[in-house]
């Protein structure tokens, strides 16, 4: 019983270290940045998400999807999160990843995971989303203007889908 309580405590401590994208002392305007969870099949998603802002760890679409998919067997229930960023230059960590309904599926199916940091300065009145590409030749992520679908950050590049 004690081991279970210790594990539960560690899990809660891990959640406690997650922070909002906008610092608590920031009172100015913000811009919305949405993650994407693209359903490829009942069992597989391509997730494009922001995982950190200026070194602060965020709650992620990947984590929310795992929680929403618990108890669903080999079916994945995508949950895409959004974050509000201050209208000032920030450093964000982006990730593109293949996410399966169950970890065992990743052992026998192609996967992709790439992450990296990019500079980003959100503008007033604009909405953004984390976008990317997961393909045989490349896995990459970037932030794009939601209205124009044009990239507004550098791309985080990576190797293509790995068998």
CSV table of N, CA and C in Angstrom, one decimal:
chain,number,residue,atom,x,y,z
A,1,UNK,N,0.8,-1.2,0.0
A,1,UNK,CA,0.0,0.0,0.0
A,1,UNK,C,0.9,1.3,0.0
A,2,UNK,N,2.0,1.2,0.8
A,2,UNK,CA,2.8,2.4,0.8
A,2,UNK,C,3.4,2.7,-0.6
A,3,UNK,N,3.8,1.7,-1.3
A,3,UNK,CA,4.4,1.9,-2.6
A,3,UNK,C,3.4,2.6,-3.5
A,4,UNK,N,2.1,2.2,-3.5
A,4,UNK,CA,1.1,2.8,-4.3
A,4,UNK,C,0.9,4.3,-3.9
A,5,UNK,N,0.9,4.5,-2.6
A,5,UNK,CA,0.8,5.9,-2.1
A,5,UNK,C,2.0,6.8,-2.6
A,6,UNK,N,3.2,6.2,-2.6
A,6,UNK,CA,4.4,6.9,-3.0
A,6,UNK,C,4.3,7.2,-4.5
A,7,UNK,N,3.8,6.2,-5.3
A,7,UNK,CA,3.7,6.5,-6.7
A,7,UNK,C,2.7,7.5,-7.0
A,8,UNK,N,1.6,7.5,-6.3
A,8,UNK,CA,0.5,8.5,-6.5
A,8,UNK,C,1.1,9.9,-6.1
A,9,UNK,N,1.8,10.0,-5.1
A,9,UNK,CA,2.5,11.2,-4.7
A,9,UNK,C,3.4,11.8,-5.7
A,10,UNK,N,4.2,10.9,-6.3
A,10,UNK,CA,5.1,11.3,-7.4
A,10,UNK,C,4.3,11.8,-8.6
A,11,UNK,N,3.3,11.1,-8.9
A,11,UNK,CA,2.4,11.5,-10.1
A,11,UNK,C,1.9,12.9,-9.8
A,12,UNK,N,1.4,13.1,-8.6
A,12,UNK,CA,0.8,14.4,-8.3
A,12,UNK,C,1.9,15.5,-8.3
A,13,UNK,N,3.1,15.2,-7.8
A,13,UNK,CA,4.2,16.1,-7.8
A,13,UNK,C,4.6,16.5,-9.2
A,14,UNK,N,4.5,15.5,-10.1
A,14,UNK,CA,4.8,15.8,-11.5
A,14,UNK,C,3.8,16.8,-12.1
A,15,UNK,N,2.6,16.6,-11.8
A,15,UNK,CA,1.5,17.5,-12.3
A,15,UNK,C,1.7,18.9,-11.7
A,16,UNK,N,2.1,19.0,-10.5
A,16,UNK,CA,2.3,20.3,-9.8
A,16,UNK,C,3.3,21.2,-10.5
A,17,UNK,N,4.3,20.6,-11.2
A,17,UNK,CA,5.3,21.3,-11.9
A,17,UNK,C,4.9,21.9,-13.2
A,18,UNK,N,3.7,21.6,-13.7
A,18,UNK,CA,3.2,22.2,-14.9
A,18,UNK,C,2.7,23.6,-14.7
A,19,UNK,N,2.9,24.5,-15.6
A,19,UNK,CA,2.6,25.9,-15.4
A,19,UNK,C,1.8,26.4,-16.6
A,20,UNK,N,1.1,27.5,-16.4
A,20,UNK,CA,0.4,28.1,-17.6
A,20,UNK,C,1.4,28.7,-18.5
A,21,UNK,N,1.0,28.9,-19.8
A,21,UNK,CA,1.9,29.5,-20.8
A,21,UNK,C,2.1,30.9,-20.5
A,22,UNK,N,1.2,31.6,-20.0
A,22,UNK,CA,1.3,33.0,-19.6
A,22,UNK,C,1.7,33.1,-18.2
A,23,UNK,N,2.8,33.8,-17.9
A,23,UNK,CA,3.3,33.9,-16.5
A,23,UNK,C,2.2,34.5,-15.6
A,24,UNK,N,2.1,34.1,-14.3
A,24,UNK,CA,1.1,34.6,-13.4
A,24,UNK,C,1.1,36.1,-13.2
A,25,UNK,N,2.2,36.7,-13.3
A,25,UNK,CA,2.3,38.1,-13.1
A,25,UNK,C,2.1,39.0,-14.3
A,26,UNK,N,1.8,38.3,-15.5
A,26,UNK,CA,1.5,39.0,-16.7
A,26,UNK,C,0.0,39.5,-16.8
A,27,UNK,N,-0.2,40.7,-17.0
A,27,UNK,CA,-1.6,41.3,-17.0
A,27,UNK,C,-2.0,41.9,-18.4
A,28,UNK,N,-1.1,41.8,-19.4
A,28,UNK,CA,-1.4,42.4,-20.6
A,28,UNK,C,-2.3,41.5,-21.6
A,29,UNK,N,-2.4,41.9,-22.8
A,29,UNK,CA,-3.1,41.1,-23.8
A,29,UNK,C,-2.4,39.8,-24.2
A,30,UNK,N,-3.2,38.8,-24.7
A,30,UNK,CA,-2.6,37.6,-25.0
A,30,UNK,C,-3.1,37.2,-26.4
A,31,UNK,N,-2.4,36.2,-27.0
A,31,UNK,CA,-2.8,35.5,-28.3
A,31,UNK,C,-3.0,34.1,-28.0
A,32,UNK,N,-4.0,33.5,-28.7
A,32,UNK,CA,-4.3,32.0,-28.6
A,32,UNK,C,-3.4,31.2,-29.5
A,33,UNK,N,-2.9,30.1,-29.0
A,33,UNK,CA,-2.1,29.2,-29.8
A,33,UNK,C,-2.7,27.8,-29.5
A,34,UNK,N,-3.3,27.2,-30.5
A,34,UNK,CA,-4.0,25.9,-30.4
A,34,UNK,C,-3.0,24.8,-30.8
A,35,UNK,N,-3.0,23.7,-30.1
A,35,UNK,CA,-2.4,22.4,-30.5
A,35,UNK,C,-3.3,21.7,-31.5
A,36,UNK,N,-2.7,20.7,-32.2
A,36,UNK,CA,-3.5,19.9,-33.2
A,36,UNK,C,-3.3,18.5,-32.9
A,37,UNK,N,-4.4,17.7,-32.9
A,37,UNK,CA,-4.4,16.3,-32.8
A,37,UNK,C,-5.1,15.8,-34.1
A,38,UNK,N,-4.4,15.3,-35.0
A,38,UNK,CA,-5.0,14.8,-36.3
A,38,UNK,C,-5.2,13.3,-36.2
A,39,UNK,N,-6.5,12.9,-36.3
A,39,UNK,CA,-6.8,11.5,-36.2
A,39,UNK,C,-6.5,10.8,-37.6
A,40,UNK,N,-5.5,9.9,-37.5
A,40,UNK,CA,-5.1,9.1,-38.7
A,40,UNK,C,-5.9,7.8,-38.8
A,41,UNK,N,-6.2,7.2,-37.7
A,41,UNK,CA,-7.1,6.0,-37.6
A,41,UNK,C,-7.7,6.0,-36.2
A,42,UNK,N,-8.5,4.9,-35.9
A,42,UNK,CA,-9.1,4.8,-34.6
A,42,UNK,C,-8.0,4.6,-33.5
A,43,UNK,N,-6.8,4.2,-33.9
A,43,UNK,CA,-5.7,3.9,-33.0
A,43,UNK,C,-4.6,4.8,-33.0
A,44,UNK,N,-4.5,5.7,-34.0
A,44,UNK,CA,-3.3,6.6,-34.2
A,44,UNK,C,-3.6,8.0,-34.5
A,45,UNK,N,-2.8,8.9,-33.8
A,45,UNK,CA,-2.9,10.4,-34.1
A,45,UNK,C,-1.6,10.9,-34.5
A,46,UNK,N,-1.6,12.0,-35.1
A,46,UNK,CA,-0.4,12.9,-35.3
A,46,UNK,C,-0.7,14.1,-34.5
A,47,UNK,N,0.2,14.3,-33.5
A,47,UNK,CA,0.0,15.4,-32.5
A,47,UNK,C,1.1,16.5,-32.8
A,48,UNK,N,0.6,17.7,-32.9
A,48,UNK,CA,1.5,18.9,-33.0
A,48,UNK,C,1.2,19.8,-31.9
A,49,UNK,N,2.2,20.0,-31.0
A,49,UNK,CA,1.9,20.7,-29.7
A,49,UNK,C,3.0,21.5,-29.2
A,50,UNK,N,2.7,22.4,-28.3
A,50,UNK,CA,3.6,23.3,-27.6
A,50,UNK,C,3.8,22.6,-26.2
A,51,UNK,N,5.0,22.3,-25.8
A,51,UNK,CA,5.2,21.7,-24.5
A,51,UNK,C,5.9,22.6,-23.5
A,52,UNK,N,6.5,23.7,-23.9
A,52,UNK,CA,7.1,24.6,-23.0
A,52,UNK,C,7.1,26.0,-23.6
A,53,UNK,N,7.0,27.0,-22.7
A,53,UNK,CA,7.2,28.4,-23.0
A,53,UNK,C,8.2,29.0,-22.1
A,54,UNK,N,9.2,29.5,-22.6
A,54,UNK,CA,10.3,30.2,-21.8
A,54,UNK,C,10.7,29.3,-20.6
A,55,UNK,N,10.8,28.0,-20.9
A,55,UNK,CA,11.3,27.0,-19.9
A,55,UNK,C,10.2,26.5,-19.0
A,56,UNK,N,9.0,27.0,-19.0
A,56,UNK,CA,7.9,26.5,-18.2
A,56,UNK,C,7.2,25.4,-18.9
A,57,UNK,N,7.1,24.2,-18.2
A,57,UNK,CA,6.5,23.0,-18.7
A,57,UNK,C,5.0,23.2,-18.7
A,58,UNK,N,4.3,22.9,-19.8
A,58,UNK,CA,2.9,23.0,-20.0
A,58,UNK,C,2.2,21.7,-19.9
A,59,UNK,N,0.9,21.7,-19.6
A,59,UNK,CA,0.1,20.6,-19.8
A,59,UNK,C,0.0,20.4,-21.3
A,60,UNK,N,0.0,19.2,-21.8
A,60,UNK,CA,0.1,19.0,-23.2
A,60,UNK,C,-1.1,18.2,-23.8
A,61,UNK,N,-1.3,18.4,-25.1
A,61,UNK,CA,-2.3,17.6,-25.8
A,61,UNK,C,-2.0,16.1,-25.7
A,62,UNK,N,-0.7,15.7,-25.7
A,62,UNK,CA,-0.4,14.3,-25.6
A,62,UNK,C,-0.9,13.7,-24.2
A,63,UNK,N,-0.6,14.5,-23.1
A,63,UNK,CA,-1.0,14.0,-21.8
A,63,UNK,C,-2.6,14.0,-21.7
A,64,UNK,N,-3.2,15.0,-22.2
A,64,UNK,CA,-4.7,15.1,-22.2
A,64,UNK,C,-5.3,13.9,-23.0
A,65,UNK,N,-4.7,13.6,-24.1
A,65,UNK,CA,-5.2,12.5,-24.9
A,65,UNK,C,-5.1,11.2,-24.2
A,66,UNK,N,-3.9,11.0,-23.6
A,66,UNK,CA,-3.7,9.7,-22.8
A,66,UNK,C,-4.8,9.6,-21.7
A,67,UNK,N,-5.1,10.6,-21.0
A,67,UNK,CA,-6.1,10.6,-19.9
A,67,UNK,C,-7.5,10.3,-20.6
A,68,UNK,N,-7.8,11.0,-21.6
A,68,UNK,CA,-9.1,10.8,-22.3
A,68,UNK,C,-9.3,9.4,-22.9
A,69,UNK,N,-8.2,8.8,-23.2
A,69,UNK,CA,-8.3,7.5,-23.9
A,69,UNK,C,-8.2,6.3,-23.0
A,70,UNK,N,-8.0,6.5,-21.7
A,70,UNK,CA,-7.9,5.5,-20.7
A,70,UNK,C,-9.3,4.7,-20.6
A,71,UNK,N,-9.2,3.4,-20.7
A,71,UNK,CA,-10.4,2.6,-20.6
A,71,UNK,C,-11.1,2.4,-21.9
A,72,UNK,N,-10.5,2.9,-23.0
A,72,UNK,CA,-11.1,2.8,-24.3
A,72,UNK,C,-10.4,1.7,-25.2
A,73,UNK,N,-9.6,0.8,-24.6
A,73,UNK,CA,-9.0,-0.2,-25.3
A,73,UNK,C,-8.0,0.3,-26.3
A,74,UNK,N,-8.2,-0.2,-27.6
A,74,UNK,CA,-7.3,0.2,-28.7
A,74,UNK,C,-7.9,1.4,-29.5
A,75,UNK,N,-8.7,2.2,-28.8
A,75,UNK,CA,-9.3,3.4,-29.5
A,75,UNK,C,-8.7,4.7,-28.8
A,76,UNK,N,-8.3,5.6,-29.6
A,76,UNK,CA,-7.7,6.9,-29.1
A,76,UNK,C,-8.8,8.0,-29.1
A,77,UNK,N,-8.9,8.8,-28.1
A,77,UNK,CA,-9.8,9.9,-28.0
A,77,UNK,C,-9.0,11.2,-28.0
A,78,UNK,N,-8.8,11.9,-29.1
A,78,UNK,CA,-8.0,13.1,-29.2
A,78,UNK,C,-8.5,14.2,-28.4
A,79,UNK,N,-7.7,14.9,-27.7
A,79,UNK,CA,-8.0,16.2,-27.0
A,79,UNK,C,-6.9,17.2,-27.3
A,80,UNK,N,-7.3,18.3,-28.0
A,80,UNK,CA,-6.3,19.3,-28.4
A,80,UNK,C,-6.5,20.5,-27.4
A,81,UNK,N,-5.4,20.9,-26.8
A,81,UNK,CA,-5.4,22.0,-25.9
A,81,UNK,C,-5.0,23.3,-26.6
A,82,UNK,N,-5.3,24.4,-25.9
A,82,UNK,CA,-4.9,25.7,-26.4
A,82,UNK,C,-4.2,26.4,-25.3
A,83,UNK,N,-3.3,27.4,-25.6
A,83,UNK,CA,-2.6,28.2,-24.6
A,83,UNK,C,-2.7,29.7,-25.0
A,84,UNK,N,-2.7,30.5,-24.0
A,84,UNK,CA,-2.7,31.9,-24.2
A,84,UNK,C,-1.3,32.4,-23.9
A,85,UNK,N,-0.7,33.1,-24.9
A,85,UNK,CA,0.7,33.6,-24.8
A,85,UNK,C,0.7,35.1,-24.7
A,86,UNK,N,1.6,35.7,-23.9
A,86,UNK,CA,1.7,37.1,-23.8
A,86,UNK,C,2.2,37.7,-25.2
A,87,UNK,N,1.8,38.9,-25.5
A,87,UNK,CA,2.3,39.6,-26.7
A,87,UNK,C,3.7,40.1,-26.6
A,88,UNK,N,4.6,39.2,-26.5
A,88,UNK,CA,6.0,39.6,-26.4
A,88,UNK,C,6.8,38.4,-26.9
A,89,UNK,N,8.1,38.6,-27.2
A,89,UNK,CA,8.9,37.5,-27.7
A,89,UNK,C,9.0,36.4,-26.6
A,90,UNK,N,8.8,35.2,-27.1
A,90,UNK,CA,8.9,34.0,-26.2
A,90,UNK,C,9.7,32.9,-26.9
A,91,UNK,N,10.2,32.0,-26.2
A,91,UNK,CA,10.9,30.8,-26.7
A,91,UNK,C,9.9,29.6,-26.4
A,92,UNK,N,9.5,28.9,-27.4
A,92,UNK,CA,8.5,27.8,-27.2
A,92,UNK,C,9.2,26.5,-27.7
A,93,UNK,N,8.8,25.5,-27.0
A,93,UNK,CA,9.3,24.1,-27.4
A,93,UNK,C,8.1,23.5,-28.1
A,94,UNK,N,8.3,23.1,-29.4
A,94,UNK,CA,7.3,22.4,-30.2
A,94,UNK,C,7.6,20.9,-30.3
A,95,UNK,N,6.6,20.2,-30.5
A,95,UNK,CA,6.8,18.7,-30.7
A,95,UNK,C,5.8,18.2,-31.7
A,96,UNK,N,6.3,17.3,-32.6
A,96,UNK,CA,5.5,16.6,-33.5
A,96,UNK,C,5.7,15.1,-33.1
A,97,UNK,N,4.6,14.4,-32.9
A,97,UNK,CA,4.7,13.0,-32.5
A,97,UNK,C,3.6,12.1,-33.0
A,98,UNK,N,3.9,10.9,-33.2
A,98,UNK,CA,2.8,9.9,-33.5
A,98,UNK,C,2.4,9.3,-32.1
A,99,UNK,N,1.1,9.3,-31.9
A,99,UNK,CA,0.5,8.8,-30.6
A,99,UNK,C,-0.4,7.7,-30.9
A,100,UNK,N,-0.3,6.6,-30.2
A,100,UNK,CA,-1.1,5.5,-30.4
A,100,UNK,C,-2.1,5.3,-29.2
A,101,UNK,N,-3.2,4.6,-29.4
A,101,UNK,CA,-4.1,4.3,-28.3
A,101,UNK,C,-3.5,3.6,-27.1
A,102,UNK,N,-2.5,2.7,-27.5
A,102,UNK,CA,-1.9,1.9,-26.4
A,102,UNK,C,-0.4,1.8,-26.7
A,103,UNK,N,0.5,2.0,-25.7
A,103,UNK,CA,1.9,2.0,-25.9
A,103,UNK,C,2.4,0.8,-26.7
A,104,UNK,N,1.8,-0.4,-26.6
A,104,UNK,CA,2.2,-1.6,-27.3
A,104,UNK,C,2.1,-1.4,-28.8
A,105,UNK,N,1.2,-0.6,-29.3
A,105,UNK,CA,1.1,-0.4,-30.7
A,105,UNK,C,2.3,0.4,-31.3
A,106,UNK,N,2.9,1.2,-30.5
A,106,UNK,CA,4.1,2.0,-30.9
A,106,UNK,C,5.3,1.0,-31.1
A,107,UNK,N,5.3,-0.1,-30.5
A,107,UNK,CA,6.4,-1.1,-30.7
A,107,UNK,C,6.4,-1.7,-32.0
A,108,UNK,N,5.2,-1.9,-32.6
A,108,UNK,CA,5.1,-2.6,-33.9
A,108,UNK,C,4.6,-1.8,-35.1
A,109,UNK,N,4.5,-0.5,-34.9
A,109,UNK,CA,4.0,0.4,-35.9
A,109,UNK,C,5.0,1.6,-36.1
A,110,UNK,N,5.0,2.3,-37.2
A,110,UNK,CA,5.9,3.4,-37.5
A,110,UNK,C,5.6,4.6,-36.5
A,111,UNK,N,6.6,5.2,-36.1
A,111,UNK,CA,6.5,6.4,-35.2
A,111,UNK,C,7.4,7.5,-35.6
A,112,UNK,N,7.0,8.7,-35.1
A,112,UNK,CA,7.8,9.9,-35.3
A,112,UNK,C,7.7,10.7,-34.0
A,113,UNK,N,8.9,11.3,-33.6
A,113,UNK,CA,8.9,12.2,-32.5
A,113,UNK,C,10.0,13.2,-32.8
A,114,UNK,N,9.7,14.5,-32.8
A,114,UNK,CA,10.7,15.5,-33.0
A,114,UNK,C,10.3,16.6,-32.1
A,115,UNK,N,11.3,17.2,-31.4
A,115,UNK,CA,11.0,18.4,-30.6
A,115,UNK,C,12.1,19.4,-30.7
A,116,UNK,N,11.8,20.6,-30.5
A,116,UNK,CA,12.9,21.7,-30.5
A,116,UNK,C,12.3,23.0,-30.2
A,117,UNK,N,13.2,24.0,-29.9
A,117,UNK,CA,12.8,25.3,-29.5
A,117,UNK,C,12.8,26.3,-30.7
A,118,UNK,N,11.8,27.2,-30.7
A,118,UNK,CA,11.8,28.2,-31.7
A,118,UNK,C,11.4,29.6,-31.0
A,119,UNK,N,11.8,30.6,-31.7
A,119,UNK,CA,11.5,32.0,-31.2
A,119,UNK,C,10.1,32.3,-31.8
A,120,UNK,N,9.3,33.0,-31.0
A,120,UNK,CA,7.9,33.4,-31.5
A,120,UNK,C,7.5,34.7,-30.8
A,121,UNK,N,6.9,35.6,-31.6
A,121,UNK,CA,6.4,36.8,-31.1
A,121,UNK,C,4.9,36.9,-31.5
A,122,UNK,N,4.0,36.5,-30.7
A,122,UNK,CA,2.6,36.6,-31.1
A,122,UNK,C,2.1,38.1,-31.3
A,123,UNK,N,1.2,38.3,-32.2
A,123,UNK,CA,0.7,39.6,-32.5
A,123,UNK,C,-0.8,39.8,-32.0
A,124,UNK,N,-1.2,41.0,-31.6
A,124,UNK,CA,-2.5,41.3,-31.1
A,124,UNK,C,-3.5,41.0,-32.2
A,125,UNK,N,-4.7,40.4,-31.8
A,125,UNK,CA,-5.7,40.2,-32.8
A,125,UNK,C,-5.6,38.9,-33.7
A,126,UNK,N,-4.5,38.2,-33.5
A,126,UNK,CA,-4.3,37.0,-34.3
A,126,UNK,C,-4.4,35.7,-33.5
A,127,UNK,N,-4.8,34.7,-34.2
A,127,UNK,CA,-4.9,33.3,-33.5
A,127,UNK,C,-3.9,32.4,-34.3
A,128,UNK,N,-3.3,31.5,-33.6
A,128,UNK,CA,-2.3,30.6,-34.1
A,128,UNK,C,-2.6,29.2,-33.8
A,129,UNK,N,-1.9,28.3,-34.5
A,129,UNK,CA,-1.9,26.9,-34.2
A,129,UNK,C,-0.6,26.2,-34.4
A,130,UNK,N,-0.3,25.2,-33.7
A,130,UNK,CA,0.9,24.4,-33.9
A,130,UNK,C,0.5,23.5,-35.1
A,131,UNK,N,1.4,23.5,-36.1
A,131,UNK,CA,1.1,22.7,-37.3
A,131,UNK,C,2.4,21.8,-37.5
A,132,UNK,N,2.3,21.0,-38.5
A,132,UNK,CA,3.4,20.2,-38.8
A,132,UNK,C,3.2,19.2,-39.9
A,133,UNK,N,4.1,18.3,-40.0
A,133,UNK,CA,4.1,17.2,-41.0
A,133,UNK,C,4.7,16.0,-40.5
A,134,UNK,N,4.1,14.9,-40.6
A,134,UNK,CA,4.6,13.6,-40.2
A,134,UNK,C,4.5,12.7,-41.5
A,135,UNK,N,5.7,12.4,-42.1
A,135,UNK,CA,5.7,11.6,-43.3
A,135,UNK,C,7.0,10.8,-43.3
A,136,UNK,N,7.1,10.0,-44.4
A,136,UNK,CA,8.2,9.1,-44.5
A,136,UNK,C,9.5,9.9,-44.6
A,137,UNK,N,9.5,11.0,-45.3
A,137,UNK,CA,10.7,11.7,-45.5
A,137,UNK,C,11.0,12.8,-44.4
A,138,UNK,N,10.1,13.2,-43.6
A,138,UNK,CA,10.4,14.2,-42.6
A,138,UNK,C,9.2,14.2,-41.5
A,139,UNK,N,9.6,14.6,-40.3
A,139,UNK,CA,8.7,14.9,-39.2
A,139,UNK,C,9.1,16.3,-38.8
A,140,UNK,N,8.2,17.3,-38.8
A,140,UNK,CA,8.5,18.6,-38.4
A,140,UNK,C,7.3,19.3,-37.8
A,141,UNK,N,7.6,20.4,-37.1
A,141,UNK,CA,6.6,21.2,-36.4
A,141,UNK,C,6.9,22.7,-36.5
A,142,UNK,N,5.9,23.5,-36.5
A,142,UNK,CA,6.0,25.0,-36.5
A,142,UNK,C,4.7,25.6,-36.0
A,143,UNK,N,4.7,26.9,-35.8
A,143,UNK,CA,3.5,27.6,-35.5
A,143,UNK,C,3.1,28.4,-36.7
A,144,UNK,N,1.8,28.4,-37.0
A,144,UNK,CA,1.3,29.1,-38.2
A,144,UNK,C,0.2,30.0,-37.8
A,145,UNK,N,0.0,31.1,-38.6
A,145,UNK,CA,-1.1,32.0,-38.4
A,145,UNK,C,-2.4,31.2,-38.8
A,146,UNK,N,-3.4,31.2,-38.0
A,146,UNK,CA,-4.6,30.4,-38.2
A,146,UNK,C,-5.4,30.8,-39.4
A,147,UNK,N,-5.4,32.1,-39.7
A,147,UNK,CA,-6.2,32.7,-40.8
A,147,UNK,C,-5.5,32.4,-42.1
A,148,UNK,N,-4.2,32.7,-42.2
A,148,UNK,CA,-3.5,32.6,-43.5
A,148,UNK,C,-2.9,31.2,-43.7
A,149,UNK,N,-2.7,30.4,-42.6
A,149,UNK,CA,-2.1,29.1,-42.7
A,149,UNK,C,-0.6,29.2,-43.1
A,150,UNK,N,0.0,30.4,-42.9
A,150,UNK,CA,1.4,30.7,-43.2
A,150,UNK,C,2.2,30.5,-41.9
A,151,UNK,N,3.4,29.8,-42.0
A,151,UNK,CA,4.3,29.7,-40.9
A,151,UNK,C,4.7,31.0,-40.3
A,152,UNK,N,4.8,31.1,-39.0
A,152,UNK,CA,5.3,32.4,-38.4
A,152,UNK,C,6.5,32.1,-37.5
A,153,UNK,N,6.9,30.8,-37.5
A,153,UNK,CA,8.2,30.4,-36.8
A,153,UNK,C,9.0,29.6,-37.7
A,154,UNK,N,10.2,29.4,-37.3
A,154,UNK,CA,11.1,28.4,-38.0
A,154,UNK,C,10.4,27.0,-37.8
A,155,UNK,N,10.8,26.1,-38.6
A,155,UNK,CA,10.4,24.7,-38.5
A,155,UNK,C,11.3,23.9,-37.6
A,156,UNK,N,10.8,23.1,-36.8
A,156,UNK,CA,11.6,22.1,-36.0
A,156,UNK,C,11.7,20.9,-36.8
A,157,UNK,N,12.9,20.6,-37.4
A,157,UNK,CA,13.0,19.5,-38.3
A,157,UNK,C,13.4,18.2,-37.6
A,158,UNK,N,13.0,17.1,-38.3
A,158,UNK,CA,13.4,15.8,-37.8
A,158,UNK,C,13.3,14.7,-38.8
A,159,UNK,N,13.9,13.5,-38.5
A,159,UNK,CA,13.8,12.4,-39.4
A,159,UNK,C,12.4,12.0,-39.7
A,160,UNK,N,12.2,11.3,-40.8
A,160,UNK,CA,10.8,10.8,-41.1
A,160,UNK,C,10.4,9.7,-40.2
A,161,UNK,N,9.2,9.2,-40.5
A,161,UNK,CA,8.7,8.1,-39.7
A,161,UNK,C,9.6,6.9,-39.6
A,162,UNK,N,9.8,6.5,-38.4
A,162,UNK,CA,10.7,5.4,-38.1
A,162,UNK,C,9.9,4.1,-38.0
A,163,UNK,N,10.4,3.0,-38.7
A,163,UNK,CA,9.7,1.7,-38.5
A,163,UNK,C,9.9,1.1,-37.2
